[in-house]
Amino acid sequence: MEKIINTLIKFPIWKNDRKPLISLNDLQKRQIENFVRKIQSGEYKLIHNPCLCGNKDTSLDILISEKDRYGIPCEILLCKRCGLIRLKEKLDEQSTADFYKNYYRDIYVGREVASDEFFNEQIRRGQVFLNLLMRYVNLKDIKNVFEVGCGAGGILYPFYKEGLEVSGCDFNEKYLRYGKEMGLDLYQGEIDILKTPKRSQDLVILSHVMEHFNEPIEKMNEIIEFIADGKYLLVEVPGFFWIPKIYFNPILYFQNAHVYNYYYYYYLKTFFETLGLEVLYGDERCTFLLRKPSNWEKNNIKVVYDEKMRVWAEKIEVEIKKYYLLHVLKLNPYYLRMGLIKILDKLRLKNTIKKMIGR
């Protein structure tokens, strides 16, 4: 089967034709053009993006795509040494800060300000996180919660309604304004030691944030320092092996803002344990509940690697092609699920089934 797939599909699968794979509104189109123009003019600086496994052999990098789902030109590489998917080049620190302040939400959400729908969707995810936390932790042990990259703050809202002290940070002031109006304590920028002391938080949340970090090892070490000894970190990133469950086309997984794209087992488990954290829960979606040991000390590791990652790299190389082939043939789980939903809808059974499964 692998030989057939490799014969039929060659890398890079997606060429740089500037064509988006999703529908874009006028705001998104305009801001994408502005963003690309800043890169082309040199106003935004691109720098080399090394693999976290320390690989320097470029022959082990496979170019899988020349664009992201928005049609934004970017070379996306798969490392055959560890299986990590990453951008070949990333924005430098100054360009990154400006991008998230002025372009990110406009492009990725398509609205200049947070909507009720956006906030409510965040609330739903926050409730999922709260339920997960309560399975492993006595909520009485949690007095305060901080979210890095909180957007409008909706994920924090279920914790707020439970009577916990919540706070968060984000680059986009317009989105923060919505949460502030809902009574949440939010501030603009990165997590700040002057506003959020080290070892002060019982739970820190990073929901679809870590994949945006230019230097994830260094950044995660910094964030862990804000967690109180013996307390918790909840991280969720878009997991590679979750692609066929949520996307009809695997290109939709790739975004220029995602500097690194992770997978659960074996990579992220190894990553967090290398940082000295205890993994309480982890799944293929890449949702993790982690505990900071009381004796935790910041380490100076520069790379994350284990020989077993080579096996996963080979698997991911094949899976990308397989996901694409299933998309072309319309046989992936996404299409099958959508087909089932249409059938249930025609039979007027969709809402009944949703109630039965608690959705």
Coordinates of C-alpha atoms in Angstrom, one line a residue:
M1 CA 0.0 0.0 0.0
E2 CA 2.8 2.4 0.9
K3 CA 4.5 1.8 -2.4
I4 CA 1.3 2.6 -4.3
I5 CA 0.8 5.8 -2.3
N6 CA 4.4 6.9 -2.9
T7 CA 4.1 6.2 -6.6
L8 CA 0.9 8.2 -6.9
I9 CA 1.8 11.2 -4.7
K10 CA 5.0 13.2 -4.7
F11 CA 6.2 16.0 -2.5
P12 CA 5.7 18.9 -2.4
I13 CA 2.0 18.1 -2.6
W14 CA 0.9 21.8 -2.7
K15 CA 2.6 24.3 -4.9
N16 CA 2.9 28.1 -4.4
D17 CA 0.1 29.3 -6.6
R18 CA -1.2 31.8 -4.0
K19 CA -4.7 30.2 -4.2
P20 CA -6.4 29.8 -0.8
L21 CA -8.0 26.5 0.1
I22 CA -10.7 28.1 2.2
S23 CA -13.3 30.8 1.6
L24 CA -12.0 34.3 2.6
N25 CA -13.9 37.4 3.3
D26 CA -12.8 40.9 2.2
L27 CA -11.0 41.6 5.5
Q28 CA -9.0 38.4 5.3
K29 CA -8.0 39.0 1.6
R30 CA -6.9 42.6 2.3
Q31 CA -4.9 41.7 5.4
I32 CA -3.2 38.7 3.7
E33 CA -2.1 41.0 0.9
N34 CA -0.8 43.5 3.4
F35 CA 1.0 40.8 5.3
V36 CA 2.6 39.3 2.2
R37 CA 3.6 42.8 1.0
K38 CA 5.5 43.4 4.2
I39 CA 7.4 40.2 3.8
Q40 CA 8.3 40.9 0.2
S41 CA 9.4 44.5 1.0
G42 CA 11.6 43.3 3.8
E43 CA 9.7 45.3 6.4
Y44 CA 9.0 41.9 8.0
K45 CA 12.1 39.9 8.4
L46 CA 12.3 36.1 7.9
I47 CA 15.0 34.0 9.6
H48 CA 16.1 30.4 9.5
N49 CA 13.9 28.0 11.5
P50 CA 15.9 25.0 12.8
C51 CA 14.3 21.7 13.8
L52 CA 14.0 21.1 17.5
C53 CA 15.8 17.8 17.2
G54 CA 19.0 19.6 16.3
N55 CA 19.2 18.1 12.8
K56 CA 21.5 20.2 10.5
D57 CA 21.4 17.8 7.5
T58 CA 19.1 19.5 5.0
S59 CA 18.8 16.2 3.0
L60 CA 16.6 15.0 5.9
D61 CA 14.1 17.8 5.4
I62 CA 11.2 17.0 3.0
L63 CA 9.4 20.0 1.4
I64 CA 5.7 19.0 1.7
S65 CA 4.1 22.3 0.8
E66 CA 4.9 25.7 -0.6
K67 CA 1.9 27.5 0.8
D68 CA -0.5 27.3 3.7
R69 CA -4.3 27.0 3.7
Y70 CA -4.7 30.8 3.1
G71 CA -2.5 30.6 0.0
I72 CA 0.2 32.5 1.9
P73 CA 3.6 31.5 0.5
C74 CA 5.7 29.5 3.0
E75 CA 7.8 26.4 2.7
I76 CA 6.7 23.7 5.1
L77 CA 9.2 21.0 6.0
L78 CA 9.0 17.5 7.5
C79 CA 12.1 16.4 9.4
K80 CA 12.8 12.7 8.6
R81 CA 14.9 12.5 11.8
C82 CA 12.1 13.3 14.3
G83 CA 8.8 13.7 12.4
L84 CA 8.3 17.4 13.4
I85 CA 6.7 19.6 10.7
R86 CA 7.9 23.1 10.7
L87 CA 8.2 26.3 8.7
K88 CA 11.5 26.6 6.8
E89 CA 11.7 30.3 7.8
K90 CA 9.9 32.2 10.5
L91 CA 9.3 35.8 11.3
D92 CA 11.9 37.4 13.6
E93 CA 10.9 38.6 17.1
Q94 CA 9.9 42.1 16.2
S95 CA 8.0 41.1 13.0
T96 CA 6.2 38.4 15.0
A97 CA 5.0 40.8 17.7
D98 CA 3.6 43.2 15.0
F99 CA 2.0 40.4 13.1
Y100 CA 0.0 39.2 16.1
K101 CA -0.9 42.7 17.1
N102 CA -2.2 43.8 13.7
Y103 CA -2.9 40.9 11.4
Y104 CA -3.3 37.5 13.1
R105 CA -6.9 37.7 14.3
D106 CA -8.0 39.5 11.1
I107 CA -6.6 36.7 8.9
Y108 CA -7.4 33.7 11.1
V109 CA -10.8 34.7 12.5
G110 CA -11.9 37.1 9.8
R111 CA -13.2 39.7 12.2
E112 CA -11.5 42.8 13.6
V113 CA -13.3 42.4 16.9
A114 CA -14.4 39.4 18.9
S115 CA -18.0 38.3 18.2
D116 CA -20.5 36.6 20.6
E117 CA -20.0 33.4 18.5
F118 CA -16.2 33.5 18.9
F119 CA -16.5 34.1 22.7
N120 CA -19.1 31.3 23.1
E121 CA -16.9 28.9 21.1
Q122 CA -14.1 29.7 23.5
I123 CA -16.4 29.1 26.5
R124 CA -17.3 25.6 25.1
R125 CA -13.6 24.7 24.9
G126 CA -13.0 26.1 28.3
Q127 CA -15.7 23.9 29.7
V128 CA -14.0 20.9 28.2
F129 CA -10.7 21.9 29.8
L130 CA -12.5 22.4 33.2
N131 CA -14.0 19.0 33.0
L132 CA -10.7 17.4 32.1
L133 CA -9.0 19.2 35.0
M134 CA -11.7 18.0 37.5
R135 CA -11.0 14.4 36.4
Y136 CA -7.4 14.6 37.7
V137 CA -7.3 17.4 40.2
N138 CA -9.4 18.5 43.2
L139 CA -10.7 21.9 42.1
K140 CA -10.2 23.1 45.7
D141 CA -6.4 23.0 45.0
I142 CA -6.8 25.6 42.2
K143 CA -7.2 29.2 43.4
N144 CA -6.1 31.0 40.2
V145 CA -5.8 30.4 36.5
F146 CA -3.8 32.2 33.8
E147 CA -4.1 31.8 30.1
V148 CA -1.4 32.8 27.6
G149 CA -2.8 33.9 24.2
C150 CA -6.3 34.2 25.6
G151 CA -8.0 36.0 22.7
A152 CA -11.3 37.3 24.1
G153 CA -10.9 35.2 27.3
G154 CA -13.8 32.8 26.7
I155 CA -11.8 29.8 27.8
L156 CA -11.2 31.4 31.2
Y157 CA -14.9 32.1 31.6
P158 CA -16.0 28.7 32.9
F159 CA -13.3 28.9 35.5
Y160 CA -14.4 32.5 36.4
K161 CA -17.9 31.2 36.9
E162 CA -16.6 28.6 39.3
G163 CA -15.3 31.4 41.5
L164 CA -11.7 31.1 40.6
E165 CA -9.4 34.1 40.1
V166 CA -8.6 34.3 36.4
S167 CA -6.3 36.4 34.2
G168 CA -4.8 36.3 30.8
C169 CA -2.8 38.0 28.1
D170 CA -2.9 38.4 24.3
F171 CA -1.5 40.7 21.7
N172 CA -4.8 41.9 20.3
E173 CA -6.3 44.7 22.3
K174 CA -9.6 44.6 20.3
Y175 CA -10.2 41.0 21.3
L176 CA -9.2 41.6 24.9
R177 CA -11.7 44.3 25.2
Y178 CA -14.6 41.8 24.8
G179 CA -13.3 39.7 27.8
K180 CA -12.7 42.8 29.9
E181 CA -16.3 43.8 29.4
M182 CA -17.3 40.4 30.7
G183 CA -15.4 41.1 33.9
L184 CA -12.2 39.2 33.1
D185 CA -8.7 40.5 34.1
L186 CA -6.8 40.6 30.9
Y187 CA -3.8 42.5 29.6
Q188 CA -2.0 43.1 26.3
G189 CA 1.3 41.6 25.4
E190 CA 3.2 38.5 26.6
I191 CA 3.0 37.1 30.1
D192 CA 4.7 39.8 32.2
I193 CA 6.5 39.1 35.5
L194 CA 5.5 42.6 36.7
K195 CA 1.8 41.7 36.4
T196 CA 2.0 38.0 37.0
P197 CA 4.7 37.0 39.5
K198 CA 6.7 33.8 39.1
R199 CA 5.4 30.7 40.9
S200 CA 2.1 32.5 41.4
Q201 CA -0.4 30.4 39.2
D202 CA -2.1 27.1 40.1
L203 CA -3.0 26.5 36.5
V204 CA -1.6 28.0 33.3
I205 CA -3.5 27.3 30.0
L206 CA -2.0 27.4 26.5
S207 CA -4.7 26.6 24.0
H208 CA -3.5 26.5 20.4
V209 CA -0.6 28.8 21.4
M210 CA 2.6 26.6 21.7
E211 CA 2.6 25.9 17.9
H212 CA 3.1 29.6 17.4
F213 CA 6.2 29.9 19.5
N214 CA 9.4 30.7 17.6
E215 CA 11.5 29.2 20.4
P216 CA 9.2 26.6 22.1
I217 CA 11.8 25.0 24.4
E218 CA 13.0 28.4 25.7
K219 CA 9.4 29.8 25.9
M220 CA 7.9 26.8 27.7
N221 CA 10.7 26.9 30.3
E222 CA 9.8 30.6 30.9
I223 CA 6.1 29.8 31.2
I224 CA 6.7 26.9 33.6
E225 CA 8.4 29.4 36.0
F226 CA 5.0 31.2 36.5
I227 CA 3.4 28.0 37.8
A228 CA 3.4 27.4 41.5
D229 CA 5.4 24.3 42.7
G230 CA 3.3 21.1 42.4
K231 CA 0.7 22.8 40.3
Y232 CA -0.5 22.4 36.7
L233 CA -0.2 23.3 33.0
L234 CA -2.8 22.6 30.4
V235 CA -1.6 22.6 26.8
E236 CA -3.5 22.0 23.6
V237 CA -2.1 22.1 20.1
P238 CA -3.5 20.9 16.8
G239 CA -2.2 17.3 16.7
F240 CA -1.0 15.9 13.3
F241 CA -2.9 12.5 13.6
W242 CA -6.1 14.4 14.3
I243 CA -6.1 15.8 10.7
P244 CA -8.6 13.3 9.1
K245 CA -11.1 13.8 11.9
I246 CA -11.5 17.5 11.4
Y247 CA -10.3 18.4 7.9
F248 CA -11.5 17.3 4.5
N249 CA -8.1 18.4 3.0
P250 CA -4.9 18.0 5.0
I251 CA -3.6 21.4 3.7
L252 CA -6.1 23.0 6.0
Y253 CA -3.9 21.9 8.9
F254 CA -1.0 24.0 7.7
Q255 CA -0.9 27.7 8.7
N256 CA 1.9 30.2 8.2
A257 CA 1.5 31.2 11.9
H258 CA 2.2 27.6 13.1
V259 CA 6.0 27.6 13.4
Y260 CA 6.1 24.0 14.6
N261 CA 3.4 21.3 14.1
Y262 CA 3.4 18.5 16.8
Y263 CA 2.2 15.0 17.3
Y264 CA 1.3 13.3 20.5
Y265 CA 3.0 10.0 20.8
Y266 CA 5.9 9.9 20.7
Y267 CA 6.9 13.6 20.3
L268 CA 5.0 15.8 22.8
K269 CA 5.2 13.3 25.6
T270 CA 8.9 13.2 25.2
F271 CA 9.0 17.0 24.9
F272 CA 7.2 17.7 28.2
E273 CA 9.1 15.0 30.1
T274 CA 12.4 16.4 28.8
L275 CA 11.3 19.8 30.3
G276 CA 10.8 18.0 33.7
L277 CA 7.0 17.9 33.7
E278 CA 4.8 15.0 34.8
V279 CA 2.3 14.0 32.2
L280 CA -1.1 13.4 33.9
Y281 CA -3.1 13.1 30.6
G282 CA -2.4 13.3 26.9
D283 CA -4.2 12.2 23.8
E284 CA -4.0 12.1 20.0
R285 CA -5.7 15.5 19.7
C286 CA -2.7 16.8 21.6
T287 CA -4.5 17.9 24.7
F288 CA -2.2 17.6 27.7
L289 CA -2.6 18.1 31.5
L290 CA 0.8 18.4 33.1
R291 CA 2.1 18.8 36.6
K292 CA 5.1 20.8 37.7
P293 CA 7.0 18.8 40.3
S294 CA 7.8 20.6 43.6
N295 CA 11.6 20.2 42.9
W296 CA 11.4 21.4 39.3
E297 CA 14.4 23.4 38.1
K298 CA 14.8 25.2 34.8
N299 CA 17.1 23.2 32.5
N300 CA 19.3 24.4 29.6
I301 CA 18.4 21.9 27.0
K302 CA 18.6 23.1 23.4
V303 CA 17.1 20.1 21.6
V304 CA 14.4 17.4 22.1
Y305 CA 15.2 14.1 20.5
D306 CA 14.8 10.3 21.0
E307 CA 15.8 7.6 18.4
K308 CA 12.3 6.3 18.5
M309 CA 11.2 9.5 16.8
R310 CA 12.7 8.2 13.5
V311 CA 10.0 5.6 13.3
W312 CA 7.3 8.2 13.7
A313 CA 8.9 10.4 11.1
E314 CA 8.5 7.6 8.6
K315 CA 4.9 7.0 9.6
I316 CA 4.1 10.7 9.3
E317 CA 5.7 10.9 5.8
V318 CA 3.3 8.2 4.6
E319 CA 0.3 9.5 6.5
I320 CA 0.5 12.9 4.9
K321 CA 0.2 11.3 1.5
K322 CA -2.5 8.9 2.7
Y323 CA -4.6 11.8 4.1
Y324 CA -4.3 13.6 0.8
L325 CA -5.2 10.5 -1.2
L326 CA -8.3 9.9 1.0
H327 CA -9.2 13.6 0.4
V328 CA -8.9 13.2 -3.4
L329 CA -11.0 10.0 -3.3
K330 CA -13.4 11.6 -0.7
L331 CA -13.0 8.6 1.6
N332 CA -11.6 10.3 4.7
P333 CA -13.6 10.3 8.0
Y334 CA -14.5 13.9 7.6
Y335 CA -16.5 13.2 4.4
L336 CA -18.1 10.1 5.9
R337 CA -19.2 12.0 9.0
M338 CA -20.6 14.9 6.9
G339 CA -22.5 12.4 4.8
L340 CA -24.0 10.7 7.9
I341 CA -25.0 14.1 9.3
K342 CA -26.8 15.0 6.0
I343 CA -28.7 11.6 6.2
L344 CA -29.7 12.2 9.8
D345 CA -30.8 15.7 8.9
K346 CA -33.0 14.5 6.1
L347 CA -34.5 11.9 8.4
R348 CA -35.0 14.7 11.1
L349 CA -32.9 12.7 13.5
K350 CA -29.9 14.9 13.9
N351 CA -31.0 16.8 16.9
T352 CA -32.3 13.7 18.6
I353 CA -28.9 12.0 18.1
K354 CA -27.1 15.0 19.4
K355 CA -29.2 15.0 22.6
M356 CA -28.5 11.3 23.1
I357 CA -24.7 11.8 22.9
G358 CA -24.8 15.0 25.0
R359 CA -23.9 17.5 22.3

